[in-house]
CSV table of C-alpha atoms and ligand atoms in Angstrom, one decimal:
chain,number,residue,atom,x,y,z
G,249,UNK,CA,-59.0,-32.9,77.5
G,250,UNK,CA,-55.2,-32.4,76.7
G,251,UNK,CA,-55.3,-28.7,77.8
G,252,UNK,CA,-56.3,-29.8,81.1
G,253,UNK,CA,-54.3,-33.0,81.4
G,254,UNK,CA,-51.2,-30.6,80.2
G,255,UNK,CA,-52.6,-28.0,82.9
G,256,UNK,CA,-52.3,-30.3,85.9
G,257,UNK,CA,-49.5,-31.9,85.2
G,258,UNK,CA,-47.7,-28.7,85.2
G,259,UNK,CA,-49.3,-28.3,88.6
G,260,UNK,CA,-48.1,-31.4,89.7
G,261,UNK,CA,-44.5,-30.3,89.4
G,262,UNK,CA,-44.8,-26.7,90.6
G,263,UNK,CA,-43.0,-26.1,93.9
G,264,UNK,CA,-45.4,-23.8,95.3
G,265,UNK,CA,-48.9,-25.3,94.6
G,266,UNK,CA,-47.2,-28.2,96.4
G,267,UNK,CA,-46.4,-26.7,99.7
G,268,UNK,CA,-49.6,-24.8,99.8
G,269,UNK,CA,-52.1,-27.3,97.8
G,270,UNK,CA,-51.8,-30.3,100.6
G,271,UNK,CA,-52.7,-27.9,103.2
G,272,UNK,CA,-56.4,-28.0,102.2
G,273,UNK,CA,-58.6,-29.4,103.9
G,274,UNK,CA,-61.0,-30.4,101.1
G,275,UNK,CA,-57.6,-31.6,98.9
G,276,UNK,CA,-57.0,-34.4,101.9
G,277,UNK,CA,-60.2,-35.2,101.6
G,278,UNK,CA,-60.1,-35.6,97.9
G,279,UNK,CA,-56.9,-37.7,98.3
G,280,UNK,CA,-58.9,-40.4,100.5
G,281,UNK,CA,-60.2,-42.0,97.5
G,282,UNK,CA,-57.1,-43.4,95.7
G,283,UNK,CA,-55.1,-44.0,98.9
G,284,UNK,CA,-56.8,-45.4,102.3
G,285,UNK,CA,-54.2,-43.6,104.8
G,286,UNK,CA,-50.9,-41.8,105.0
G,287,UNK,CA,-49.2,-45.4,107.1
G,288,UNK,CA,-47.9,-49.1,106.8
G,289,UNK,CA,-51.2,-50.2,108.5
G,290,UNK,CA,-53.9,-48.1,106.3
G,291,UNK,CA,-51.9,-50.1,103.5
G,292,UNK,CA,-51.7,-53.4,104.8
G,293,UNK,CA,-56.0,-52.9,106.3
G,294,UNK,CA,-56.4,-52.3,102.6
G,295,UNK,CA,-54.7,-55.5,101.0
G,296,UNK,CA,-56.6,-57.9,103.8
G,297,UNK,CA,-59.8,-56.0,102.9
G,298,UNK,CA,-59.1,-57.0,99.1
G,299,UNK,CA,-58.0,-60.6,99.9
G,300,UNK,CA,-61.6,-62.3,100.3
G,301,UNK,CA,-61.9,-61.4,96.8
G,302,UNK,CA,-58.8,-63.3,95.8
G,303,UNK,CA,-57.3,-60.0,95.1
G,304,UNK,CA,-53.7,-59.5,95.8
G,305,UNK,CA,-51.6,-56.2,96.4
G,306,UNK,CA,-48.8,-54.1,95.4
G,307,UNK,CA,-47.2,-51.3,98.2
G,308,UNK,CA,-45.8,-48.5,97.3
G,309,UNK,CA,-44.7,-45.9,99.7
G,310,UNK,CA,-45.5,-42.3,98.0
G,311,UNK,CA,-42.6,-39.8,97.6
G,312,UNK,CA,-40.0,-39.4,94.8
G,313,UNK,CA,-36.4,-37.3,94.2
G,314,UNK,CA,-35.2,-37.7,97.4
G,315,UNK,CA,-32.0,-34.4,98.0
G,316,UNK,CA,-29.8,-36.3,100.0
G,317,UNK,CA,-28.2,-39.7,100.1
G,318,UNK,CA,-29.4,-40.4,103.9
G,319,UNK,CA,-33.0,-39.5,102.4
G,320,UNK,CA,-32.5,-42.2,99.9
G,321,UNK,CA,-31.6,-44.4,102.6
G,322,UNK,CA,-34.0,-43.7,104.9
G,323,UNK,CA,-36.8,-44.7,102.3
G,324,UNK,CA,-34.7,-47.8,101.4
G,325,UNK,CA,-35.1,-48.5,105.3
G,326,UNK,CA,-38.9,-48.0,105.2
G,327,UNK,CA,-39.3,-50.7,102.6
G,328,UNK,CA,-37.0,-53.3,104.5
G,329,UNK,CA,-39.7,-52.5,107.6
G,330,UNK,CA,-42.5,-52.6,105.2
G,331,UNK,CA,-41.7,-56.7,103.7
G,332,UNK,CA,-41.3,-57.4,107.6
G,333,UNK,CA,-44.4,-56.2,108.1
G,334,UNK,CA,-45.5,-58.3,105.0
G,335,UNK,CA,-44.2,-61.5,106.3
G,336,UNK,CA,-45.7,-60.6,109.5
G,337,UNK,CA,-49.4,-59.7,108.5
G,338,UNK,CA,-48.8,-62.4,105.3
G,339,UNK,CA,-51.1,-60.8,102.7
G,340,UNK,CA,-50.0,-61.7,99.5
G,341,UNK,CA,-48.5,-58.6,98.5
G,342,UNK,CA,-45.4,-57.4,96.9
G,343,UNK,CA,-43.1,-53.7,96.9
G,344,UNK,CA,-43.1,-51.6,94.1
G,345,UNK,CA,-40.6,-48.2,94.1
G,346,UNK,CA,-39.7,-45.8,92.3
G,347,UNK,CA,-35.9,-45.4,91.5
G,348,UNK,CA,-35.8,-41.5,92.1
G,349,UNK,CA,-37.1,-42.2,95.5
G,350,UNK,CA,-34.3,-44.4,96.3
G,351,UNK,CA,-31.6,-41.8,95.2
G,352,UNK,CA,-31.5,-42.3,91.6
G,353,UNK,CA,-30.6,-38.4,90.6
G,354,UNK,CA,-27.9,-38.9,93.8
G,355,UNK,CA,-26.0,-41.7,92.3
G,356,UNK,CA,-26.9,-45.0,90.4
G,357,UNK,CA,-24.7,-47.3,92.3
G,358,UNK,CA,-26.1,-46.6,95.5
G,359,UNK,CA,-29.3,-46.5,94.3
G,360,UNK,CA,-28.7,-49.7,92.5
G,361,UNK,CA,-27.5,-51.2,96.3
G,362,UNK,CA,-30.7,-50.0,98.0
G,363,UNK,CA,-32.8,-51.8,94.9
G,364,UNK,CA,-30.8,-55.0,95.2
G,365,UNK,CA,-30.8,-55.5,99.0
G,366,UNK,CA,-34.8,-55.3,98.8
G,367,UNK,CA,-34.7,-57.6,95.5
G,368,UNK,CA,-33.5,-60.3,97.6
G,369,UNK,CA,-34.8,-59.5,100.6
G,370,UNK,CA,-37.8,-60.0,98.5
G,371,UNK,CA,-36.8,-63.2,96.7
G,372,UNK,CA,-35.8,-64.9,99.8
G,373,UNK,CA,-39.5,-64.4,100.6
G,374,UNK,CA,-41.0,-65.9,97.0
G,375,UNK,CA,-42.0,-62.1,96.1
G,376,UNK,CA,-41.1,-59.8,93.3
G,377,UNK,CA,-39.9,-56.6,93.5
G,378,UNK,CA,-41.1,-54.2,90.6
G,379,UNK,CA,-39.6,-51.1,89.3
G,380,UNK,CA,-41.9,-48.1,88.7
G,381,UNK,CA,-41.1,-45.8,85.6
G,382,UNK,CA,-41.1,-42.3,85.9
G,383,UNK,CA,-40.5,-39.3,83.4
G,384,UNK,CA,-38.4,-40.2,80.0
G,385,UNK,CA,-35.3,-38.6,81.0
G,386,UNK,CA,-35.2,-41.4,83.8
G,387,UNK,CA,-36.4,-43.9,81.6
G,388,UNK,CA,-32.4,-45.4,80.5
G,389,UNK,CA,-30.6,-44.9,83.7
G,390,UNK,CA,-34.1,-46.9,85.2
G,391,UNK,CA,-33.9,-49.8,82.8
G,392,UNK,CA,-29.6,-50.2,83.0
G,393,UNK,CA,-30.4,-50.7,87.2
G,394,UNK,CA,-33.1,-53.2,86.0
G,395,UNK,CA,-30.7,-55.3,83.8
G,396,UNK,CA,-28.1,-55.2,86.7
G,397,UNK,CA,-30.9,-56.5,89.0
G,398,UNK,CA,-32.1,-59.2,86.8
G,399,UNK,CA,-28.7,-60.6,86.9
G,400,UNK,CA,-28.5,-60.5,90.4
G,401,UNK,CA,-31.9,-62.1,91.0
G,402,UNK,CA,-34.8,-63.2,88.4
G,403,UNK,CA,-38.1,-61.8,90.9
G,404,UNK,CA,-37.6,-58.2,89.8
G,405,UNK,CA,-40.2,-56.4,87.1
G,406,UNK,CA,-40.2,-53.2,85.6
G,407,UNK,CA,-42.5,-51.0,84.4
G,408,UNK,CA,-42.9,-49.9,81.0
G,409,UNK,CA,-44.8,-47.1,79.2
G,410,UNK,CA,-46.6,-47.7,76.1
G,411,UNK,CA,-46.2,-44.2,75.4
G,412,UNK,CA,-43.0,-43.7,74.8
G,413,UNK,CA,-41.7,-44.3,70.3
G,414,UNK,CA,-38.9,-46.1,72.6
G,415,UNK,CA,-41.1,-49.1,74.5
G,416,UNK,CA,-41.3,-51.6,71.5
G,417,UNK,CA,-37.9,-52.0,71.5
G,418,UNK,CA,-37.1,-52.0,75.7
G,419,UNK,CA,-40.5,-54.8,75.6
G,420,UNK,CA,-38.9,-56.8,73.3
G,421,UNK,CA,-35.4,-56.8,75.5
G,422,UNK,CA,-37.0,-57.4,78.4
G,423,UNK,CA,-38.9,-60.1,77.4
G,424,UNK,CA,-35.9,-61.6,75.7
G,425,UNK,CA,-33.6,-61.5,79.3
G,426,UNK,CA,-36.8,-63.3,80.7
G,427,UNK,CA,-37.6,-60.1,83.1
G,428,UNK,CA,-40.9,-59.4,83.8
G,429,UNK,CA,-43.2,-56.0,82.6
G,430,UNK,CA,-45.8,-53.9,84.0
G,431,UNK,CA,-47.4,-52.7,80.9
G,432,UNK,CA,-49.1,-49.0,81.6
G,433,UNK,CA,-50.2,-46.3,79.1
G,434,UNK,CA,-47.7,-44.1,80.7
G,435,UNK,CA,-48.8,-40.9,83.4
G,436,UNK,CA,-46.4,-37.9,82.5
G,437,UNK,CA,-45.9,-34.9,80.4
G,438,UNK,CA,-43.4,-35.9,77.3
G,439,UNK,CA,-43.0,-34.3,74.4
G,440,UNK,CA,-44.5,-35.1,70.6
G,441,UNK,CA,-40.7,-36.3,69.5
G,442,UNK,CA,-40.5,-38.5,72.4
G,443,UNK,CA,-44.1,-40.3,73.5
G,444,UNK,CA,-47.6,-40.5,71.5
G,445,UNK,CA,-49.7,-37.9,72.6
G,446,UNK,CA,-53.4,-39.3,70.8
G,447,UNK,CA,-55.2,-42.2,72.9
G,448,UNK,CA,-55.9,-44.3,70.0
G,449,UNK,CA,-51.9,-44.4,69.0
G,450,UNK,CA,-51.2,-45.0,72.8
G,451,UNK,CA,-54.1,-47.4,73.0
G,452,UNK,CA,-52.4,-49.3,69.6
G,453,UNK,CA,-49.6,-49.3,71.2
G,454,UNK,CA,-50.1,-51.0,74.6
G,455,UNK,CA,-51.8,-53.8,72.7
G,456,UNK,CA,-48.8,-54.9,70.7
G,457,UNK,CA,-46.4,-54.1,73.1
G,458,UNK,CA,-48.5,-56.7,75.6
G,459,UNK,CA,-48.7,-59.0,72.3
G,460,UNK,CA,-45.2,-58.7,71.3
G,461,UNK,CA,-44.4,-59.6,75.0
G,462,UNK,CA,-45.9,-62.7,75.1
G,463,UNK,CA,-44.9,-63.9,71.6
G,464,UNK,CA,-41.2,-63.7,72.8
G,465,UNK,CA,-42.2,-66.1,75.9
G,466,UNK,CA,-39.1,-65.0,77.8
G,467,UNK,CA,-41.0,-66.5,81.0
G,468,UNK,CA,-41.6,-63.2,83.3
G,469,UNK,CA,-44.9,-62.3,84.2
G,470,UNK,CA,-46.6,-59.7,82.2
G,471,UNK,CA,-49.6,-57.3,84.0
G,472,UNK,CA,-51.5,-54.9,81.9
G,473,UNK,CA,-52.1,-52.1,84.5
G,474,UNK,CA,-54.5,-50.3,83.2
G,475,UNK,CA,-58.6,-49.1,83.7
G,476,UNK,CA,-59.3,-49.4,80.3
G,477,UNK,CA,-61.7,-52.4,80.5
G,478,UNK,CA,-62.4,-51.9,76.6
G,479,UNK,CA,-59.0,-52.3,75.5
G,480,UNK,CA,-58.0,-55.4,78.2
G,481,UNK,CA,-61.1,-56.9,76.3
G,482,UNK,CA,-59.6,-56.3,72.9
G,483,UNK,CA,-55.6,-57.5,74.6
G,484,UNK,CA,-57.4,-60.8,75.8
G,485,UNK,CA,-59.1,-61.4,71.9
G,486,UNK,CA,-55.9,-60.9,70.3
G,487,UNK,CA,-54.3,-63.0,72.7
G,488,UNK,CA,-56.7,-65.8,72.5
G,489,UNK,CA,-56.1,-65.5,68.8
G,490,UNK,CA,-52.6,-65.9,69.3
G,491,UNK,CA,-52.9,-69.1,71.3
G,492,UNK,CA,-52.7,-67.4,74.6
G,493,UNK,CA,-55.1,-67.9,77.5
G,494,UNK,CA,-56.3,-64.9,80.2
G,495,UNK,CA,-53.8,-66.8,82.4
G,496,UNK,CA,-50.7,-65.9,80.5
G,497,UNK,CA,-51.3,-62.2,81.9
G,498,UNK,CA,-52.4,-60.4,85.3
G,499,UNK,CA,-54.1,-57.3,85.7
G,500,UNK,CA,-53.3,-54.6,87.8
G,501,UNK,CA,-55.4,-51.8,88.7
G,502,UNK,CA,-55.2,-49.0,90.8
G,503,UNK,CA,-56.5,-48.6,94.9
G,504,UNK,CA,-59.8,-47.0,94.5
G,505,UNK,CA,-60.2,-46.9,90.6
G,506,UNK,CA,-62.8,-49.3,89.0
G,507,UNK,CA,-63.0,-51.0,91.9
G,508,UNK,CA,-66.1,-52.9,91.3
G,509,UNK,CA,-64.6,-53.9,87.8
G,510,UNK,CA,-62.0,-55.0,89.8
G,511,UNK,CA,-63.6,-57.6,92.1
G,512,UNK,CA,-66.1,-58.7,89.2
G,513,UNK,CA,-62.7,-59.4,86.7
G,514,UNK,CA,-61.5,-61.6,89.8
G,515,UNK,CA,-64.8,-63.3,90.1
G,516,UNK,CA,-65.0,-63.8,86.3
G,517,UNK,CA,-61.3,-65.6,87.0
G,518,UNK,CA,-58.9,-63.2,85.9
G,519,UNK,CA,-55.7,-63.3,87.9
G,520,UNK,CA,-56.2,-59.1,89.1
G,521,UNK,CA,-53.8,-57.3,91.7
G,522,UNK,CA,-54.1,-53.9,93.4
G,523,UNK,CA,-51.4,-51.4,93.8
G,524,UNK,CA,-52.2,-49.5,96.7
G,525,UNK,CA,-49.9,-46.2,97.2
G,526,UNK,CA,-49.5,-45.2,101.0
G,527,UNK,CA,-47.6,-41.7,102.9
G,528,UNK,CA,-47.2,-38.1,103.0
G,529,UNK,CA,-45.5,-37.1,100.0
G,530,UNK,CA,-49.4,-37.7,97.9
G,531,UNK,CA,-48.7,-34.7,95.8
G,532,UNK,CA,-47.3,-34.8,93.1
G,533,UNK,CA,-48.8,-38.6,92.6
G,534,UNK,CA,-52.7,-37.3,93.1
G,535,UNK,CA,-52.0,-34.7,90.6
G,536,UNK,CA,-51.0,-37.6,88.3
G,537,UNK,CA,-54.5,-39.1,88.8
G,538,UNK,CA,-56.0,-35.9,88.3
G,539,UNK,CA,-54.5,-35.6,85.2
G,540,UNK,CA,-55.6,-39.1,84.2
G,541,UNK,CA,-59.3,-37.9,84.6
G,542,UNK,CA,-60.2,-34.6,84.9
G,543,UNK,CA,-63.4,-34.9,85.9
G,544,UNK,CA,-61.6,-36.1,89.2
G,545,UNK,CA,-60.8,-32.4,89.5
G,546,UNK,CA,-64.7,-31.4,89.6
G,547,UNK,CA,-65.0,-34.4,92.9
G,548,UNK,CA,-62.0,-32.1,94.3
G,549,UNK,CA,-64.2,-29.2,94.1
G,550,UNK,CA,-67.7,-31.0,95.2
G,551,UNK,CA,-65.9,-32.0,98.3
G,552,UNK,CA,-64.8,-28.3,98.4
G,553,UNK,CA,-68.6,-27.1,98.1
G,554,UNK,CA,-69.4,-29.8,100.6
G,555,UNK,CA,-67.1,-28.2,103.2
G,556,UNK,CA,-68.2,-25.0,103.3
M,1184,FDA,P1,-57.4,-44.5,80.7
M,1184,FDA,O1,-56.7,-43.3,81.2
M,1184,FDA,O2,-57.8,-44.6,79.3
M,1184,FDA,O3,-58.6,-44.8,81.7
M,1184,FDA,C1,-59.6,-45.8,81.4
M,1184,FDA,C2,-60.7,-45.6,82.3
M,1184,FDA,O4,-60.3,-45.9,83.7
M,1184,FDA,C3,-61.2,-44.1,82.4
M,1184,FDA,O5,-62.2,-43.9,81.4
M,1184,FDA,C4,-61.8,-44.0,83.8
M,1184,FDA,O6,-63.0,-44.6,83.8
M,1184,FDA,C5,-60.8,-44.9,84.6
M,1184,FDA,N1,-59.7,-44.1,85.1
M,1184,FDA,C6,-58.4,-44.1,84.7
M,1184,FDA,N2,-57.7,-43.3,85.5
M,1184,FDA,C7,-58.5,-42.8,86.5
M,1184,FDA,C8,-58.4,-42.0,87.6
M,1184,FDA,N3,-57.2,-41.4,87.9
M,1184,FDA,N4,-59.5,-41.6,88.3
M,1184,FDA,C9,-60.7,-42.2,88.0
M,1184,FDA,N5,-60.9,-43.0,87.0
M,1184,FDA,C10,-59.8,-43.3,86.2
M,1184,FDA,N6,-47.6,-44.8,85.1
M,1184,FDA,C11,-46.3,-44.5,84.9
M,1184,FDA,O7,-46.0,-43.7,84.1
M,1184,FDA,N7,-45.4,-45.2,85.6
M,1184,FDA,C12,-45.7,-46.2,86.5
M,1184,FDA,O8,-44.9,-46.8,87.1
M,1184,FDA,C13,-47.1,-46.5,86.6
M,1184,FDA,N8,-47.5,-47.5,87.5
M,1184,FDA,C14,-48.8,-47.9,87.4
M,1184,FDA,C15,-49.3,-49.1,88.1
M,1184,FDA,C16,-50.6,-49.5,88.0
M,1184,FDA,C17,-51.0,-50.8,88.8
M,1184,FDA,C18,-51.5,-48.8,87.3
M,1184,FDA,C19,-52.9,-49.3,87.1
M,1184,FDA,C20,-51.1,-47.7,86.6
M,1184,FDA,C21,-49.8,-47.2,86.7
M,1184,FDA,N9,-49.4,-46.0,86.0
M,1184,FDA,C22,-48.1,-45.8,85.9
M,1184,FDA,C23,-50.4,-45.1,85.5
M,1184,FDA,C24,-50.7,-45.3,84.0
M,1184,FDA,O9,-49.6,-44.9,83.2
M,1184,FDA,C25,-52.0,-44.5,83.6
M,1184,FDA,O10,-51.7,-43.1,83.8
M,1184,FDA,C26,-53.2,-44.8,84.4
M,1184,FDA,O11,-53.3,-46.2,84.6
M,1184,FDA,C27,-54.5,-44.3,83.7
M,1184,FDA,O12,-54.6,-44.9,82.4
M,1184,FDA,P2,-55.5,-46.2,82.1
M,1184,FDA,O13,-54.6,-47.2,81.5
M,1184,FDA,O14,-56.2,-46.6,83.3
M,1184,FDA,O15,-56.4,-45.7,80.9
């Protein structure tokens, strides 16, 4: 499968498969299952559609490296819209961006001005704000904005990739400055010297990086985004074994994706959220959940067939 995850992650960064891919009629189509529309309202239909189930929501507005600094501002503007919106509609949601979307490549202190001013916007309002991660060469400049935000305010959480040789060691700071994690297995196309590339090593890994997280007891909230119903089976035995009850942990999973696992772990009494991705700029991000099952390619196609 690493061939093809390699493949279309290549694909995801290729300028001109994303100018022409989108275009495609049967790619849209493809699209609709992870993401229920391209606006504000497709998101926030989603999140009251999820709420009966005592499932909550994250928002994120799709698109990332932004050219210009009035781009950067532009999407920081969207997300001060998008928690108005929030307060108005009241789901219980909170934001998560992603730092090259807000400028990152463009400057750190501006970017770091756009983050804080929807940090508190979103503390005044009892939310978090979380930090996505993106590629490794972002990884350092994205967690020295995260430790100037948690200074500034304590409802900010980052994302971390279990991944990367690096994680163990950002986990345990995090935890220790009482920030809070997003724990994922990690989306993007690193090298041998810099991430694990086998599933059981990465697998390992997001277990005792969620372990290690709560043994330091630093306070933040820790989510385990991920499918992987086996392994948050295996997190939740270790952890019980530890001393440490399903409620010492959420679980996040992704719009569309095991959704009736989804609905039965809130039923069962696990505290789950959704993160449910929203906008035009879907490109680069569907190829990521291409990548994270191929076979998704082969629904791409059927839908293709089914057009013709
Ligand atoms: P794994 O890939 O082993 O999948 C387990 C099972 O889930 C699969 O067997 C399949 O059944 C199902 N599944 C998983 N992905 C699927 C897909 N795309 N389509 C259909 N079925 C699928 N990454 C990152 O680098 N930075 C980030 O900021 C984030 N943020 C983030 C937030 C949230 C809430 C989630 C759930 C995930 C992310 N990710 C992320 C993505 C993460 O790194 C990872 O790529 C995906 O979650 C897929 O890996 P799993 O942990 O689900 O396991």
């Amino acid at each position: 499968m690493k061939p093809a995850r390699d493949a279309i992650l290549w694909a995801a960064q290729n300028r001109w498969l994303s100018e022409h891919l989108p275009r495609y009629r049967f790619v849209r189509a493809s699209v609709r299952r992870f993401m229920p529309g391209e606006g504000i309202d497709d998101a926030l239909g989603a999140a009251e559609r999820l709420a009966p189930d005592g499932i909550p929501a994250t928002f994120t507005y799709l698109g990332e490296h932004v050219r210009t600094p009035a781009d950067a501002d532009e999407v920081a503007e969207h997300y001060q819209a998008l928690l108005d919106r929030i307060e108005e509609r009241r789901p219980d949601a909170e934001v998560s961006v992603k730092p090259s979307h807000l400028g990152l490549a463009l400057g750190p202190n501006d970017t770091f001005d756009r983050l804080r001013g929807l940090a508190e916007r979103s503390a005044n309002r009892g939310r978090h704000l979380f930090v996505d991660m993106e590629d490794s060469s972002t990884v350092e400049p994205t967690l020295e904005l995260y430790r100037r935000l948690l200074e500034a305010t304590p409802n900010v959480g980052v994302c971390l990739q279990a991944y990367l040789h690096r994680t163990s060691a950002d986990v345990d700071e995090v935890a220790k400055r009482g920030g809070s994690v997003r724990l994922v297995k990690g989306a993007y196309r690193e090298p041998r010297h810099v991430a694990a590339q086998d599933r059981a090593d990465i697998d390992r890994a997001f277990a005792e990086r969620a372990l290690a997280f709560l043994e330091v007891g630093g306070g933040g909230r820790l989510a385990l985004a991920t499918h992987d119903v086996a392994l948050l089976t295996e997190i939740e035995r270790r952890a019980a074994a530890a001393g440490f009850g399903r409620d010492a942990y959420e679980i996040q999973m992704l719009y569309g994706i095991r959704a009736a696992d989804q609905r039965r772990l809130a039923r069962e009494g696990y505290r789950v959220r959704v993160l449910i991705s929203y906008g035009t700029h879907w490109y680069p991000w569907f190829m990521r959940r291409l990548a994270e099952h191929p076979a998704n390619v082969w629904l791409a196609l059927r839908n293709l067939l089914s057009r013709r």
